[in-house]
Tab-separated table of C-alpha atoms in Angstrom:
chain	number	residue	atom	x	y	z
A	24	MET	CA	112.715	89.553	130.210
A	25	GLY	CA	114.076	88.343	133.503
A	26	GLY	CA	114.642	84.622	133.704
A	27	ALA	CA	114.763	84.020	129.949
A	28	GLU	CA	117.466	81.704	128.694
A	29	PRO	CA	120.090	83.291	126.393
A	30	LEU	CA	118.761	83.285	122.847
A	31	SER	CA	121.873	82.398	120.881
A	32	GLY	CA	121.950	82.935	117.132
A	33	LEU	CA	119.053	85.388	117.218
A	34	MET	CA	119.435	86.111	113.517
A	35	ALA	CA	119.913	82.513	112.421
A	36	GLY	CA	116.539	82.083	110.722
A	37	HIS	CA	115.127	78.584	111.129
A	38	ASP	CA	117.622	77.931	113.975
A	39	LEU	CA	115.787	80.624	115.919
A	40	GLY	CA	112.542	78.775	115.295
A	41	ARG	CA	113.948	75.538	116.620
A	42	GLN	CA	115.195	77.299	119.754
A	43	LEU	CA	111.742	78.743	120.389
A	44	GLU	CA	109.766	75.646	119.395
A	45	PRO	CA	109.340	74.344	122.975
A	46	ALA	CA	107.991	77.732	124.078
A	47	LEU	CA	105.588	77.822	121.118
A	48	LYS	CA	104.294	74.352	121.938
A	49	GLU	CA	103.819	75.372	125.547
A	50	VAL	CA	101.834	78.511	124.733
A	51	CYS	CA	99.700	76.500	122.285
A	52	GLU	CA	98.862	74.023	125.062
A	53	GLY	CA	99.489	70.925	122.979
A	54	ARG	CA	97.556	72.060	119.914
A	55	LEU	CA	100.643	72.573	117.722
A	56	SER	CA	102.274	69.553	116.066
A	57	ASP	CA	104.233	68.302	113.047
A	58	ILE	CA	106.413	71.434	112.900
A	59	ARG	CA	108.715	71.643	109.864
A	60	TRP	CA	111.012	74.672	109.781
A	61	PHE	CA	112.170	75.882	106.393
A	62	ARG	CA	114.000	78.739	104.760
A	63	THR	CA	113.530	80.077	101.246
A	64	ASP	CA	115.861	82.074	99.014
A	65	TRP	CA	113.837	85.266	99.439
A	66	GLN	CA	113.936	85.301	103.243
A	67	ARG	CA	116.261	87.812	104.883
A	68	GLY	CA	117.222	88.624	108.438
A	69	GLY	CA	116.105	86.550	111.390
A	70	ALA	CA	112.581	85.505	110.420
A	71	ALA	CA	111.859	81.824	110.949
A	72	THR	CA	108.987	80.072	109.195
A	73	ALA	CA	107.494	76.625	109.508
A	74	TYR	CA	104.601	74.519	108.331
A	75	ALA	CA	102.682	72.786	111.095
A	76	LYS	CA	99.347	71.363	112.227
A	77	PHE	CA	97.069	73.171	114.662
A	78	GLY	CA	94.305	71.291	116.445
A	79	GLU	CA	91.246	72.989	117.865
A	80	ASN	CA	87.667	71.918	118.625
A	81	GLY	CA	88.323	68.427	117.344
A	82	ALA	CA	89.660	69.587	113.963
A	83	THR	CA	93.216	69.916	112.673
A	84	ARG	CA	94.203	72.605	110.198
A	85	ASP	CA	97.377	73.383	108.266
A	86	VAL	CA	99.179	76.480	109.515
A	87	VAL	CA	102.255	78.595	108.905
A	88	ILE	CA	104.351	79.808	111.838
A	89	LYS	CA	106.258	83.061	111.451
A	90	ILE	CA	108.578	84.390	114.150
A	91	PRO	CA	109.570	87.104	114.735
A	92	VAL	CA	107.341	89.531	112.873
A	93	GLY	CA	107.574	93.298	112.970
A	94	PRO	CA	105.048	95.383	114.885
A	95	MET	CA	103.210	96.576	111.766
A	96	GLU	CA	102.806	93.103	110.295
A	97	HIS	CA	101.621	91.730	113.632
A	98	ARG	CA	99.171	94.591	114.042
A	99	VAL	CA	97.732	94.240	110.541
A	100	VAL	CA	97.337	90.465	110.499
A	101	SER	CA	96.071	90.087	114.063
A	102	THR	CA	93.570	92.951	113.753
A	103	LEU	CA	92.153	92.153	110.319
A	104	ALA	CA	92.073	88.356	110.576
A	105	GLY	CA	88.446	88.178	111.650
A	106	ARG	CA	87.018	90.975	109.511
A	107	ASP	CA	84.606	90.028	106.764
A	108	GLY	CA	86.004	90.845	103.355
A	109	SER	CA	89.550	91.412	104.555
A	110	PRO	CA	92.035	89.767	102.137
A	111	THR	CA	94.418	88.827	104.941
A	112	PRO	CA	95.311	85.459	106.464
A	113	ARG	CA	93.165	84.014	109.220
A	114	ILE	CA	94.892	83.500	112.572
A	115	ALA	CA	95.031	80.450	114.822
A	116	LEU	CA	97.078	82.144	117.548
A	117	HIS	CA	99.422	85.095	117.931
A	118	GLY	CA	101.392	86.988	120.530
A	119	THR	CA	103.978	89.661	121.194
A	120	GLU	CA	106.132	87.656	123.617
A	121	ILE	CA	107.499	84.137	123.600
A	122	GLY	CA	109.722	82.333	126.082
A	123	GLY	CA	110.320	85.542	128.009
A	124	TRP	CA	111.450	87.408	124.896
A	125	ASP	CA	109.721	90.401	123.309
A	126	LEU	CA	109.256	88.748	119.925
A	127	ALA	CA	105.948	88.992	118.083
A	128	TRP	CA	104.774	85.832	116.337
A	129	LEU	CA	101.927	84.544	114.198
A	130	ILE	CA	100.376	81.138	113.630
A	131	MET	CA	98.183	81.653	110.594
A	132	GLU	CA	96.361	79.749	107.915
A	133	ARG	CA	98.370	77.938	105.294
A	134	VAL	CA	96.841	78.659	101.904
A	135	PRO	CA	97.446	75.706	99.566
A	136	GLY	CA	99.180	76.165	96.242
A	137	ASN	CA	101.587	78.825	95.056
A	138	PRO	CA	101.473	82.619	94.885
A	139	LEU	CA	99.667	83.804	91.767
A	140	ALA	CA	102.916	85.170	90.315
A	141	ALA	CA	103.658	81.623	89.171
A	142	HIS	CA	101.262	82.055	86.213
A	143	LEU	CA	100.748	85.695	85.286
A	144	HIS	CA	97.827	86.808	83.142
A	145	LYS	CA	95.369	89.687	83.180
A	146	GLN	CA	92.973	88.034	85.636
A	147	VAL	CA	95.765	87.792	88.217
A	148	PHE	CA	96.192	91.572	88.137
A	149	GLU	CA	92.441	92.077	88.364
A	150	ASP	CA	92.401	89.811	91.425
A	151	LEU	CA	95.349	91.713	92.887
A	152	ALA	CA	93.534	95.026	92.388
A	153	HIS	CA	90.432	93.587	94.061
A	154	ALA	CA	92.531	92.381	96.993
A	155	ALA	CA	94.256	95.758	97.296
A	156	ALA	CA	90.924	97.585	97.389
A	157	GLY	CA	89.637	95.159	100.010
A	158	PHE	CA	92.763	95.814	102.045
A	159	TYR	CA	92.258	99.588	101.812
A	160	LYS	CA	88.655	99.225	102.935
A	161	ALA	CA	89.474	96.924	105.857
A	162	THR	CA	92.399	99.002	107.109
A	163	GLY	CA	90.444	102.228	106.665
A	164	GLU	CA	87.666	100.868	108.853
A	165	ALA	CA	90.123	99.567	111.451
A	166	TRP	CA	92.295	102.698	111.555
A	167	PRO	CA	90.465	105.680	110.023
A	168	ASP	CA	93.061	108.137	111.329
A	169	ARG	CA	96.191	108.030	109.207
A	170	PRO	CA	99.290	109.908	110.368
A	171	ALA	CA	101.229	111.939	107.841
A	172	PRO	CA	103.929	109.751	106.273
A	173	PRO	CA	107.560	110.878	106.445
A	174	GLU	CA	108.545	112.931	103.426
A	175	VAL	CA	111.159	111.581	101.038
A	176	ASN	CA	114.051	113.925	100.301
A	177	TRP	CA	113.662	113.762	96.528
A	178	GLU	CA	116.283	116.443	95.907
A	179	GLN	CA	118.828	114.319	97.744
A	180	GLN	CA	117.767	111.207	95.823
A	181	LEU	CA	118.180	113.037	92.525
A	182	GLU	CA	121.631	114.258	93.547
A	183	ARG	CA	122.561	110.666	94.362
A	184	ALA	CA	121.320	109.648	90.915
A	185	ARG	CA	123.510	112.295	89.262
A	186	GLU	CA	126.534	111.209	91.264
A	187	SER	CA	125.885	107.593	90.288
A	188	LEU	CA	125.877	108.591	86.620
A	189	ARG	CA	129.257	110.268	87.000
A	190	THR	CA	130.678	107.241	88.816
A	191	ASN	CA	129.173	104.311	86.907
A	192	HIS	CA	128.668	105.687	83.365
A	193	PRO	CA	125.605	103.624	82.425
A	194	ALA	CA	124.270	103.416	78.888
A	195	ALA	CA	122.608	106.639	77.691
A	196	GLU	CA	124.447	108.549	80.419
A	197	GLN	CA	124.012	111.922	78.721
A	198	VAL	CA	120.283	111.434	78.191
A	199	TRP	CA	119.913	110.452	81.830
A	200	ALA	CA	121.858	113.526	82.916
A	201	GLN	CA	119.708	115.856	80.817
A	202	ASP	CA	116.471	114.296	82.043
A	203	ILE	CA	117.482	114.402	85.708
A	204	LYS	CA	118.492	118.051	85.288
A	205	LEU	CA	115.029	118.776	83.895
A	206	VAL	CA	113.342	116.890	86.743
A	207	MET	CA	115.322	118.920	89.276
A	208	LYS	CA	114.174	122.093	87.545
A	209	LYS	CA	110.564	120.918	87.751
A	210	LEU	CA	110.930	119.518	91.265
A	211	PRO	CA	109.174	122.370	93.138
A	212	LYS	CA	106.110	121.946	90.937
A	213	LEU	CA	106.206	118.154	91.194
A	214	LEU	CA	106.460	118.266	94.976
A	215	ALA	CA	103.687	120.848	95.191
A	216	VAL	CA	101.453	118.156	93.703
A	217	TRP	CA	102.906	115.134	95.491
A	218	ASN	CA	103.316	116.554	98.993
A	219	THR	CA	99.737	117.850	99.041
A	220	ARG	CA	98.183	114.541	97.977
A	221	GLU	CA	95.418	113.195	100.178
A	222	ILE	CA	96.593	110.527	102.607
A	223	ASN	CA	93.669	108.252	101.844
A	224	ALA	CA	94.913	104.698	102.388
A	225	TRP	CA	97.052	102.333	104.360
A	226	CYS	CA	99.294	101.267	101.481
A	227	HIS	CA	100.435	97.650	101.365
A	228	GLY	CA	103.929	98.764	100.373
A	229	ASP	CA	104.940	95.563	98.552
A	230	LEU	CA	101.981	94.898	96.283
A	231	HIS	CA	102.720	92.285	93.629
A	232	ALA	CA	101.440	88.889	92.552
A	233	GLY	CA	104.129	87.092	94.548
A	234	ASN	CA	102.301	88.305	97.661
A	235	LEU	CA	98.891	87.076	96.536
A	236	MET	CA	97.328	83.657	97.009
A	237	ARG	CA	93.804	82.346	96.649
A	238	ARG	CA	91.885	80.535	99.387
A	239	PRO	CA	90.010	77.688	97.691
A	240	GLU	CA	86.412	76.576	97.981
A	241	GLY	CA	85.800	74.400	101.007
A	242	SER	CA	88.677	75.804	103.057
A	243	ALA	CA	88.352	75.261	106.795
A	244	TRP	CA	89.618	78.808	107.262
A	245	GLY	CA	86.830	80.688	105.557
A	246	PRO	CA	85.186	81.599	102.258
A	247	PRO	CA	87.151	81.478	99.002
A	248	GLY	CA	88.959	84.589	97.885
A	249	GLU	CA	92.225	86.444	97.589
A	250	VAL	CA	94.729	86.398	100.445
A	251	LEU	CA	97.480	89.004	100.560
A	252	LEU	CA	100.790	88.274	102.273
A	253	ASP	CA	103.730	90.212	103.735
A	254	PHE	CA	102.625	93.343	105.586
A	255	ALA	CA	105.985	94.584	106.851
A	256	GLU	CA	105.888	97.666	104.590
A	257	VAL	CA	102.341	98.849	105.334
A	258	HIS	CA	102.264	102.629	105.721
A	259	PRO	CA	99.883	105.577	105.384
A	260	GLY	CA	99.840	107.184	101.967
A	261	HIS	CA	97.876	107.475	98.743
A	262	TRP	CA	96.779	104.276	97.032
A	263	ILE	CA	98.527	105.400	93.844
A	264	GLU	CA	101.824	104.497	95.541
A	265	ASP	CA	100.892	100.805	95.470
A	266	ALA	CA	99.589	101.059	91.907
A	267	VAL	CA	102.748	102.655	90.494
A	268	TYR	CA	104.936	100.315	92.561
A	269	LEU	CA	103.196	97.349	90.929
A	270	GLU	CA	103.420	98.908	87.474
A	271	ARG	CA	107.104	99.719	87.970
A	272	ILE	CA	107.991	96.058	88.541
A	273	TYR	CA	107.048	95.392	84.918
A	274	TRP	CA	108.557	98.440	83.220
A	275	ALA	CA	111.142	96.201	81.561
A	276	LYS	CA	108.691	93.389	80.770
A	277	PRO	CA	105.317	95.015	80.064
A	278	GLU	CA	104.134	91.915	78.225
A	279	ALA	CA	103.831	90.191	81.624
A	280	LEU	CA	100.953	92.541	82.468
A	281	ASP	CA	98.929	90.964	79.650
A	282	GLY	CA	97.330	94.319	78.897
A	283	ALA	CA	96.493	95.086	82.530
A	284	LYS	CA	96.859	98.683	83.731
A	285	PRO	CA	97.444	98.643	87.499
A	286	VAL	CA	96.396	102.245	88.122
A	287	SER	CA	93.097	101.860	86.281
A	288	LEU	CA	92.417	98.422	87.766
A	289	ILE	CA	92.917	99.556	91.359
A	290	ALA	CA	90.875	102.720	90.779
A	291	LYS	CA	88.028	100.595	89.400
A	292	ALA	CA	88.265	98.149	92.310
A	293	ARG	CA	88.184	101.012	94.817
A	294	ARG	CA	85.058	102.477	93.226
A	295	ALA	CA	83.376	99.067	93.332
A	296	LEU	CA	83.834	99.072	97.121
A	297	GLY	CA	82.642	102.648	97.526
A	298	LEU	CA	86.123	104.098	98.075
A	299	ASP	CA	86.948	107.552	96.787
A	300	THR	CA	88.801	108.146	93.503
A	301	SER	CA	87.598	111.690	92.858
A	302	ASP	CA	91.011	113.378	92.943
A	303	ASP	CA	93.278	113.711	89.900
A	304	TYR	CA	94.919	110.359	90.507
A	305	GLN	CA	96.221	110.146	86.942
A	306	MET	CA	98.317	113.277	87.501
A	307	LEU	CA	99.529	111.868	90.814
A	308	ALA	CA	100.474	108.654	89.023
A	309	ASN	CA	102.497	110.585	86.451
A	310	VAL	CA	104.289	112.599	89.130
A	311	ARG	CA	105.088	109.380	90.974
A	312	ARG	CA	106.369	107.760	87.768
A	313	VAL	CA	108.670	110.702	87.089
A	314	LEU	CA	110.078	110.730	90.622
A	315	MET	CA	110.588	106.974	90.714
A	316	ALA	CA	112.095	106.720	87.232
A	317	ALA	CA	114.435	109.695	87.650
A	318	THR	CA	115.954	108.288	90.833
A	319	ILE	CA	116.607	104.771	89.479
A	320	PRO	CA	120.328	105.519	88.831
A	321	ALA	CA	120.750	106.113	92.570
A	322	PHE	CA	120.039	102.410	93.109
A	323	LEU	CA	122.133	100.761	90.409
A	324	LYS	CA	123.201	97.962	92.742
A	325	GLN	CA	119.592	96.796	93.073
A	326	GLU	CA	118.088	98.006	89.806
A	327	GLY	CA	120.987	98.383	87.415
A	328	HIS	CA	120.078	95.766	84.827
A	329	PRO	CA	120.535	97.457	81.431
A	330	ARG	CA	117.074	96.460	80.240
A	331	TYR	CA	115.412	97.890	83.340
A	332	LEU	CA	117.483	101.080	83.192
A	333	GLN	CA	116.439	101.651	79.594
A	334	ALA	CA	112.806	100.938	80.432
A	335	ALA	CA	112.914	103.450	83.299
A	336	LEU	CA	114.455	106.034	80.972
A	337	ASP	CA	111.688	105.402	78.441
A	338	VAL	CA	109.054	105.914	81.155
A	339	LEU	CA	110.765	109.127	82.219
A	340	ASN	CA	110.913	110.519	78.681
A	341	ARG	CA	107.315	109.537	78.016
A	342	THR	CA	105.944	110.962	81.265
A	343	LEU	CA	107.936	114.163	81.786
A	344	PRO	CA	105.940	116.150	79.192
A	345	LEU	CA	102.709	115.184	80.986
A	346	VAL	CA	103.594	116.854	84.283
A	347	GLY	CA	104.053	120.402	82.996
């Protein structure tokens, strides 16, 4: 990075974008204009985002600039952008260095409208399942070899949950304590199932309707269809991880699912694309539910709302008898 000017305020969000704007314009060779940096409530860390115009071949299209992006997000979006059927944003330009700094960046299509979480109903979850299956297919074709994911220390997480009960005394503390004790007793059997699962997908890692948009008819970027967002948490695993993650978001408000069952919907969408669902994914889903629900008390700061805690306890009590 010799010769680069000091990059002050590296973690200052949109300020970072403004500092790098001249370098972005230079690398785009005059094609980038009308840049408007913004920051939303959900953004964390040093990511800077902007709306802009990108001109190419006599046409101007609306784009989103994102800088910096992590290596996984850059890899996913830049690799899959041109693949037919991939539910990922199209790319105008991208790179892994800007202004002499090793910062990956993306200039990608701006999908009009809002994420589909703005108006939840069953069709939204069906569309999300279809997008997830398309993502699994596209990533599986791009990277058929999936490394083994790091194992979670579930025993440690359960111990943290028990300690949290003793410290914070949430509602139904005794029931929680009894259930966690039972999960710890069953843990060897649960992990024998979970740790031997097939690693059959690149999981999105943050699959929910807030990360789903729909490209409309007549878009200059490509055919209409679902567009997934936010690929920072992509990792190798079993697709059931995404399904239970999505389901878990609505444990305390199941009515928002409008009757949709994420596990069944994603399994159906996978089969429609010729992807395998021949293992006992329902048992895997139940094991995952038990592990996730039982460790909720370890994360009271993030997930300690009384309604959600009670919902997680209900899931735990309902699912424990199903895993032996």
